[in-house]
Amino acid sequence: GQTSAPGGAGAGGATKGAGERPEKIVVEGLRKSFGDNEVLTGIDLTVKEREVVAIIGPSGSGKSTFLRCLNRLEDPTGGSIVIDGADLSGRKVKIDEVRQRIGMVFQHFNLFPHMTVLENIMLAPTQLGKCSANEAEQRARTLLDRVGLAEKADAKPASLSGGQKQRVAIARALAMEPEVMLFDEATSALDPEMVGEVLQVIRDLAENGMTMILVTHEMGFAREVSNRTIFMDGGVIVEAGTPEEIFGDPQSERLKDFLAKVL
Ligand code: ADP
Ligand code: MG
């Protein structure tokens, strides 16, 4: 970014404690257009193993499009994305394999309504032949326990609260044993009293060393849980730094304006 704070928006930007860790995600010059509308106009970002990056920014700034490009739910129009050494734009890359290594959780939970909670979590690992049905069930139960929903294994999604559904969605993403987790406004569709239980699950993942990119409008959470916070506006990274820098010492007028509105 042109006005990046110390800490750096660009490739190789320093993050507290992440110095020697391998690079997990390297994005260079990422562009994405929808027709004439260029939504991402050149994103550079390197995320190291075990790093937690929070992305904040106004609605329409391209945050979701950026995450969707990382998972190849959208095809970028330019630039490169390398995940764990595999170039997603390379001809030889198997997108399905890469996608299995990247879990994604959305604002709306997208659980399959006709399946039980357990079946939702077991579906991808069994369908993709990752493991036997027995193993998948064991792992699903362990994950349900981890998100505090062991007793809901046989429930249908419709009987769950929003917070419970989102915790199931997180367990389902974890069932593929991803190396990276992407969260797109995972708490924005929740009633306020359910936000905390979902943030707690994300916090646990961070403490256990999961590499994560979180798009969030929970500023307090971004500040608490991220190693690095990125401010996007108009399809670019305007400013990036430690959460202390971004929230405590914003440099650009755009970030100052944004924080004045949301804090
Ligand atoms: P954010 O997540 O920061 O709110 P988005 O990435 O959702 O922003 O959207 C950025 C811009 O891209 C918006 O102007 C939006 O209308 C446009 N956009 C997103 N997805 C599509 C799509 N599938 N087709 C056309 N335009 C899109
Ligand atoms: Mg969005």
Short mmCIF file of C-alpha atoms and ligand atoms in Angstrom, two decimals:
data_model
loop_
_atom_site.label_atom_id
_atom_site.label_comp_id
_atom_site.label_asym_id
_atom_site.label_seq_id
_atom_site.Cartn_x
_atom_site.Cartn_y
_atom_site.Cartn_z
CA GLY A 1 0.00 0.00 0.00
CA GLN A 2 1.14 3.47 -0.72
CA THR A 3 0.65 4.75 2.80
CA SER A 4 1.53 1.60 4.68
CA ALA A 5 2.50 1.95 8.26
CA PRO A 6 5.60 0.22 9.60
CA GLY A 7 4.73 -3.45 9.40
CA GLY A 8 4.12 -3.18 5.74
CA ALA A 9 1.23 -4.07 3.47
CA GLY A 10 3.40 -5.67 0.87
CA ALA A 11 5.09 -9.00 0.48
CA GLY A 12 7.42 -9.76 3.33
CA GLY A 13 5.89 -7.17 5.66
CA ALA A 14 7.15 -7.73 9.17
CA THR A 15 4.75 -9.05 11.76
CA LYS A 16 5.50 -9.45 15.42
CA GLY A 17 6.83 -12.93 16.05
CA ALA A 18 6.34 -14.20 12.53
CA GLY A 19 9.87 -13.50 11.33
CA GLU A 20 11.26 -16.91 10.44
CA ARG A 21 8.07 -18.77 9.70
CA PRO A 22 7.40 -20.12 6.21
CA GLU A 23 5.17 -18.16 3.91
CA LYS A 24 1.75 -19.75 3.61
CA ILE A 25 0.03 -17.37 1.23
CA VAL A 26 1.78 -15.03 -1.19
CA VAL A 27 -0.45 -12.72 -3.23
CA GLU A 28 1.09 -10.38 -5.78
CA GLY A 29 -0.64 -7.82 -7.94
CA LEU A 30 -4.03 -9.51 -7.57
CA ARG A 31 -6.70 -7.94 -9.77
CA LYS A 32 -10.33 -8.80 -10.25
CA SER A 33 -12.91 -7.16 -12.51
CA PHE A 34 -16.59 -7.79 -12.96
CA GLY A 35 -17.21 -6.48 -16.45
CA ASP A 36 -16.01 -2.86 -16.44
CA ASN A 37 -15.92 -2.72 -12.68
CA GLU A 38 -12.40 -3.32 -11.38
CA VAL A 39 -13.02 -4.39 -7.81
CA LEU A 40 -9.47 -5.40 -6.85
CA THR A 41 -6.85 -3.15 -8.39
CA GLY A 42 -3.62 -4.78 -7.27
CA ILE A 43 -3.37 -6.55 -3.92
CA ASP A 44 -0.03 -7.62 -2.46
CA LEU A 45 -0.10 -9.65 0.71
CA THR A 46 2.06 -12.29 2.33
CA VAL A 47 0.72 -14.38 5.19
CA LYS A 48 3.07 -16.56 7.17
CA GLU A 49 2.32 -19.83 8.88
CA ARG A 50 0.31 -19.38 12.10
CA GLU A 51 -0.31 -15.74 11.33
CA VAL A 52 -3.76 -14.23 11.88
CA VAL A 53 -4.56 -11.39 9.52
CA ALA A 54 -7.70 -9.31 10.02
CA ILE A 55 -9.12 -7.35 7.09
CA ILE A 56 -11.28 -4.33 7.84
CA GLY A 57 -12.77 -1.77 5.49
CA PRO A 58 -16.00 -0.26 4.25
CA SER A 59 -18.71 -2.21 2.52
CA GLY A 60 -17.97 -2.66 -1.18
CA SER A 61 -14.20 -2.29 -0.77
CA GLY A 62 -13.53 -5.77 -2.17
CA LYS A 63 -12.91 -7.77 1.00
CA SER A 64 -15.19 -10.68 0.10
CA THR A 65 -13.96 -10.72 -3.49
CA PHE A 66 -10.41 -10.96 -2.20
CA LEU A 67 -11.19 -13.96 0.01
CA ARG A 68 -13.18 -15.59 -2.78
CA CYS A 69 -10.21 -15.22 -5.13
CA LEU A 70 -7.95 -16.91 -2.57
CA ASN A 71 -10.26 -19.90 -2.60
CA ARG A 72 -10.84 -19.63 -6.33
CA LEU A 73 -14.56 -19.15 -5.89
CA GLU A 74 -13.74 -16.25 -8.21
CA ASP A 75 -11.17 -16.32 -10.98
CA PRO A 76 -8.73 -13.44 -10.65
CA THR A 77 -8.24 -11.24 -13.72
CA GLY A 78 -4.57 -10.71 -12.97
CA GLY A 79 -1.72 -11.24 -10.56
CA SER A 80 -0.69 -14.37 -8.73
CA ILE A 81 -1.67 -16.36 -5.68
CA VAL A 82 0.73 -18.93 -4.26
CA ILE A 83 -0.49 -21.09 -1.41
CA ASP A 84 2.03 -23.37 0.26
CA GLY A 85 4.24 -23.12 -2.79
CA ALA A 86 1.45 -24.07 -5.21
CA ASP A 87 0.71 -21.37 -7.78
CA LEU A 88 -3.07 -21.23 -8.08
CA SER A 89 -2.81 -19.68 -11.50
CA GLY A 90 -0.42 -22.37 -12.72
CA ARG A 91 -1.72 -24.77 -15.30
CA LYS A 92 -0.77 -27.85 -13.36
CA VAL A 93 -2.39 -26.89 -10.09
CA LYS A 94 -5.37 -28.93 -9.05
CA ILE A 95 -7.77 -26.33 -7.78
CA ASP A 96 -9.82 -28.89 -5.88
CA GLU A 97 -6.77 -30.01 -3.93
CA VAL A 98 -5.77 -26.49 -3.09
CA ARG A 99 -9.31 -25.66 -2.10
CA GLN A 100 -9.34 -28.61 0.29
CA ARG A 101 -6.43 -27.06 2.10
CA ILE A 102 -8.29 -23.78 2.57
CA GLY A 103 -11.38 -23.80 4.76
CA MET A 104 -13.87 -21.01 4.34
CA VAL A 105 -16.67 -19.83 6.59
CA PHE A 106 -19.27 -17.40 5.33
CA GLN A 107 -21.71 -14.98 6.86
CA HIS A 108 -24.55 -17.37 6.02
CA PHE A 109 -23.84 -20.83 7.22
CA ASN A 110 -24.94 -22.80 4.15
CA LEU A 111 -25.52 -26.02 6.09
CA PHE A 112 -27.43 -28.75 4.29
CA PRO A 113 -30.89 -28.63 5.90
CA HIS A 114 -31.89 -32.23 5.22
CA MET A 115 -28.79 -33.65 6.93
CA THR A 116 -27.97 -33.91 10.60
CA VAL A 117 -25.16 -31.87 12.09
CA LEU A 118 -22.92 -34.93 12.09
CA GLU A 119 -23.72 -35.72 8.43
CA ASN A 120 -22.97 -32.14 7.44
CA ILE A 121 -19.52 -32.39 8.96
CA MET A 122 -18.81 -35.86 7.57
CA LEU A 123 -19.95 -35.09 4.04
CA ALA A 124 -16.87 -33.57 2.39
CA PRO A 125 -14.24 -35.90 3.91
CA THR A 126 -16.23 -39.01 2.94
CA GLN A 127 -17.33 -37.79 -0.49
CA LEU A 128 -13.81 -36.76 -1.40
CA GLY A 129 -12.40 -40.03 -0.12
CA LYS A 130 -10.24 -38.36 2.49
CA CYS A 131 -11.01 -41.08 5.01
CA SER A 132 -13.43 -43.91 5.83
CA ALA A 133 -16.92 -43.19 7.13
CA ASN A 134 -15.82 -44.44 10.54
CA GLU A 135 -12.86 -42.09 10.71
CA ALA A 136 -14.97 -39.23 9.39
CA GLU A 137 -17.52 -39.80 12.11
CA GLN A 138 -14.88 -39.94 14.83
CA ARG A 139 -13.31 -36.77 13.59
CA ALA A 140 -16.69 -35.05 13.25
CA ARG A 141 -17.51 -35.90 16.87
CA THR A 142 -14.15 -34.61 18.05
CA LEU A 143 -14.71 -31.37 16.14
CA LEU A 144 -18.22 -30.99 17.52
CA ASP A 145 -16.80 -31.38 20.98
CA ARG A 146 -14.19 -28.76 20.18
CA VAL A 147 -16.87 -26.21 19.18
CA GLY A 148 -18.96 -27.13 22.21
CA LEU A 149 -21.75 -28.94 20.37
CA ALA A 150 -21.14 -32.62 21.10
CA GLU A 151 -24.78 -33.10 22.13
CA LYS A 152 -26.08 -31.72 18.79
CA ALA A 153 -24.65 -34.46 16.56
CA ASP A 154 -28.06 -35.80 15.57
CA ALA A 155 -29.88 -32.47 15.41
CA LYS A 156 -31.01 -30.91 12.14
CA PRO A 157 -29.67 -27.42 11.38
CA ALA A 158 -33.15 -25.86 11.60
CA SER A 159 -33.31 -26.68 15.30
CA LEU A 160 -30.08 -24.78 16.07
CA SER A 161 -29.53 -21.14 16.96
CA GLY A 162 -27.52 -18.95 14.60
CA GLY A 163 -24.45 -19.19 16.80
CA GLN A 164 -24.72 -22.96 16.91
CA LYS A 165 -25.14 -23.17 13.13
CA GLN A 166 -22.04 -21.08 12.61
CA ARG A 167 -20.05 -23.28 14.99
CA VAL A 168 -21.18 -26.32 12.98
CA ALA A 169 -20.10 -24.54 9.79
CA ILE A 170 -16.66 -23.98 11.32
CA ALA A 171 -16.45 -27.65 12.37
CA ARG A 172 -17.45 -28.65 8.86
CA ALA A 173 -14.67 -26.54 7.36
CA LEU A 174 -12.17 -27.99 9.84
CA ALA A 175 -13.18 -31.54 8.92
CA MET A 176 -11.04 -31.30 5.79
CA GLU A 177 -8.07 -30.47 8.03
CA PRO A 178 -7.30 -27.24 6.18
CA GLU A 179 -4.01 -25.46 6.66
CA VAL A 180 -5.60 -22.07 6.19
CA MET A 181 -8.99 -20.78 7.31
CA LEU A 182 -10.76 -17.83 5.74
CA PHE A 183 -13.64 -16.16 7.60
CA ASP A 184 -15.90 -13.71 5.79
CA GLU A 185 -17.95 -11.73 8.31
CA ALA A 186 -18.64 -14.94 10.20
CA THR A 187 -20.55 -13.11 12.94
CA SER A 188 -22.46 -10.46 10.98
CA ALA A 189 -25.64 -12.47 10.54
CA LEU A 190 -25.82 -13.38 14.23
CA ASP A 191 -27.89 -11.92 17.00
CA PRO A 192 -25.57 -9.99 19.32
CA GLU A 193 -25.79 -12.51 22.15
CA MET A 194 -24.40 -15.23 19.84
CA VAL A 195 -21.40 -13.37 18.53
CA GLY A 196 -19.24 -14.22 21.54
CA GLU A 197 -19.52 -17.99 21.23
CA VAL A 198 -18.40 -17.91 17.59
CA LEU A 199 -15.55 -15.50 18.28
CA GLN A 200 -14.42 -17.86 21.05
CA VAL A 201 -14.10 -20.72 18.56
CA ILE A 202 -12.07 -18.50 16.22
CA ARG A 203 -9.92 -17.34 19.14
CA ASP A 204 -9.21 -21.01 20.03
CA LEU A 205 -8.14 -21.70 16.46
CA ALA A 206 -5.77 -18.73 16.59
CA GLU A 207 -4.29 -19.94 19.86
CA ASN A 208 -3.78 -23.36 18.32
CA GLY A 209 -1.74 -21.87 15.51
CA MET A 210 -4.18 -21.94 12.59
CA THR A 211 -3.19 -19.60 9.77
CA MET A 212 -6.20 -17.36 9.22
CA ILE A 213 -7.53 -14.40 7.31
CA LEU A 214 -10.56 -12.85 8.96
CA VAL A 215 -12.74 -10.27 7.30
CA THR A 216 -14.58 -8.76 10.21
CA HIS A 217 -16.47 -5.73 11.38
CA GLU A 218 -15.80 -6.67 14.98
CA MET A 219 -13.06 -4.11 15.52
CA GLY A 220 -12.36 -5.14 19.12
CA PHE A 221 -11.91 -8.73 18.01
CA ALA A 222 -9.66 -7.81 15.08
CA ARG A 223 -7.53 -5.82 17.46
CA GLU A 224 -7.35 -8.60 20.02
CA VAL A 225 -6.82 -11.66 17.85
CA SER A 226 -4.87 -10.52 14.77
CA ASN A 227 -1.11 -10.32 14.42
CA ARG A 228 -1.64 -7.91 11.58
CA THR A 229 -4.58 -5.79 10.54
CA ILE A 230 -5.20 -4.64 7.01
CA PHE A 231 -7.41 -1.77 5.95
CA MET A 232 -8.90 -2.15 2.47
CA ASP A 233 -10.69 0.58 0.60
CA GLY A 234 -11.53 0.87 -3.08
CA GLY A 235 -9.95 -2.44 -4.03
CA VAL A 236 -6.51 -1.83 -2.56
CA ILE A 237 -4.76 -2.28 0.76
CA VAL A 238 -4.57 1.30 1.99
CA GLU A 239 -2.80 0.60 5.24
CA ALA A 240 -1.43 -2.41 7.09
CA GLY A 241 0.33 -2.91 10.38
CA THR A 242 0.05 -4.36 13.82
CA PRO A 243 -3.40 -3.87 15.35
CA GLU A 244 -1.83 -1.33 17.70
CA GLU A 245 -0.64 0.70 14.71
CA ILE A 246 -3.86 0.43 12.73
CA PHE A 247 -6.26 1.19 15.58
CA GLY A 248 -4.00 3.31 17.75
CA ASP A 249 -2.03 5.31 15.20
CA PRO A 250 -3.81 5.35 11.82
CA GLN A 251 -1.86 7.21 9.13
CA SER A 252 -4.17 7.73 6.18
CA GLU A 253 -7.23 9.99 6.14
CA ARG A 254 -9.32 7.14 4.77
CA LEU A 255 -8.51 4.89 7.71
CA LYS A 256 -9.03 7.72 10.19
CA ASP A 257 -12.45 8.43 8.66
CA PHE A 258 -13.38 4.75 8.68
CA LEU A 259 -12.38 4.27 12.32
CA ALA A 260 -14.25 7.42 13.33
CA LYS A 261 -17.40 5.88 11.87
CA VAL A 262 -17.10 2.38 13.26
CA LEU A 263 -15.48 2.84 16.67
P1 ADP B 1 -16.98 -6.13 0.55
O1 ADP B 1 -16.92 -7.58 0.92
O2 ADP B 1 -15.78 -5.37 0.98
O3 ADP B 1 -18.26 -5.47 1.02
P2 ADP B 1 -17.29 -7.13 -2.14
O4 ADP B 1 -16.04 -7.84 -2.48
O5 ADP B 1 -18.47 -7.93 -1.77
O6 ADP B 1 -16.98 -6.02 -1.04
O7 ADP B 1 -17.73 -6.24 -3.39
C1 ADP B 1 -16.87 -5.31 -3.98
C2 ADP B 1 -17.50 -4.82 -5.26
O8 ADP B 1 -17.59 -5.90 -6.17
C3 ADP B 1 -18.91 -4.29 -5.09
O9 ADP B 1 -19.03 -3.14 -5.89
C4 ADP B 1 -19.76 -5.41 -5.64
O10 ADP B 1 -20.94 -4.90 -6.17
C5 ADP B 1 -18.88 -6.02 -6.69
N1 ADP B 1 -19.16 -7.45 -6.88
C6 ADP B 1 -18.91 -8.43 -5.98
N2 ADP B 1 -19.25 -9.63 -6.46
C7 ADP B 1 -19.73 -9.41 -7.71
C8 ADP B 1 -20.25 -10.26 -8.75
N3 ADP B 1 -20.33 -11.59 -8.60
N4 ADP B 1 -20.65 -9.67 -9.91
C9 ADP B 1 -20.55 -8.34 -10.08
N5 ADP B 1 -20.09 -7.49 -9.15
C10 ADP B 1 -19.67 -8.01 -7.98
MG MG B 2 -18.19 -8.74 2.06
#
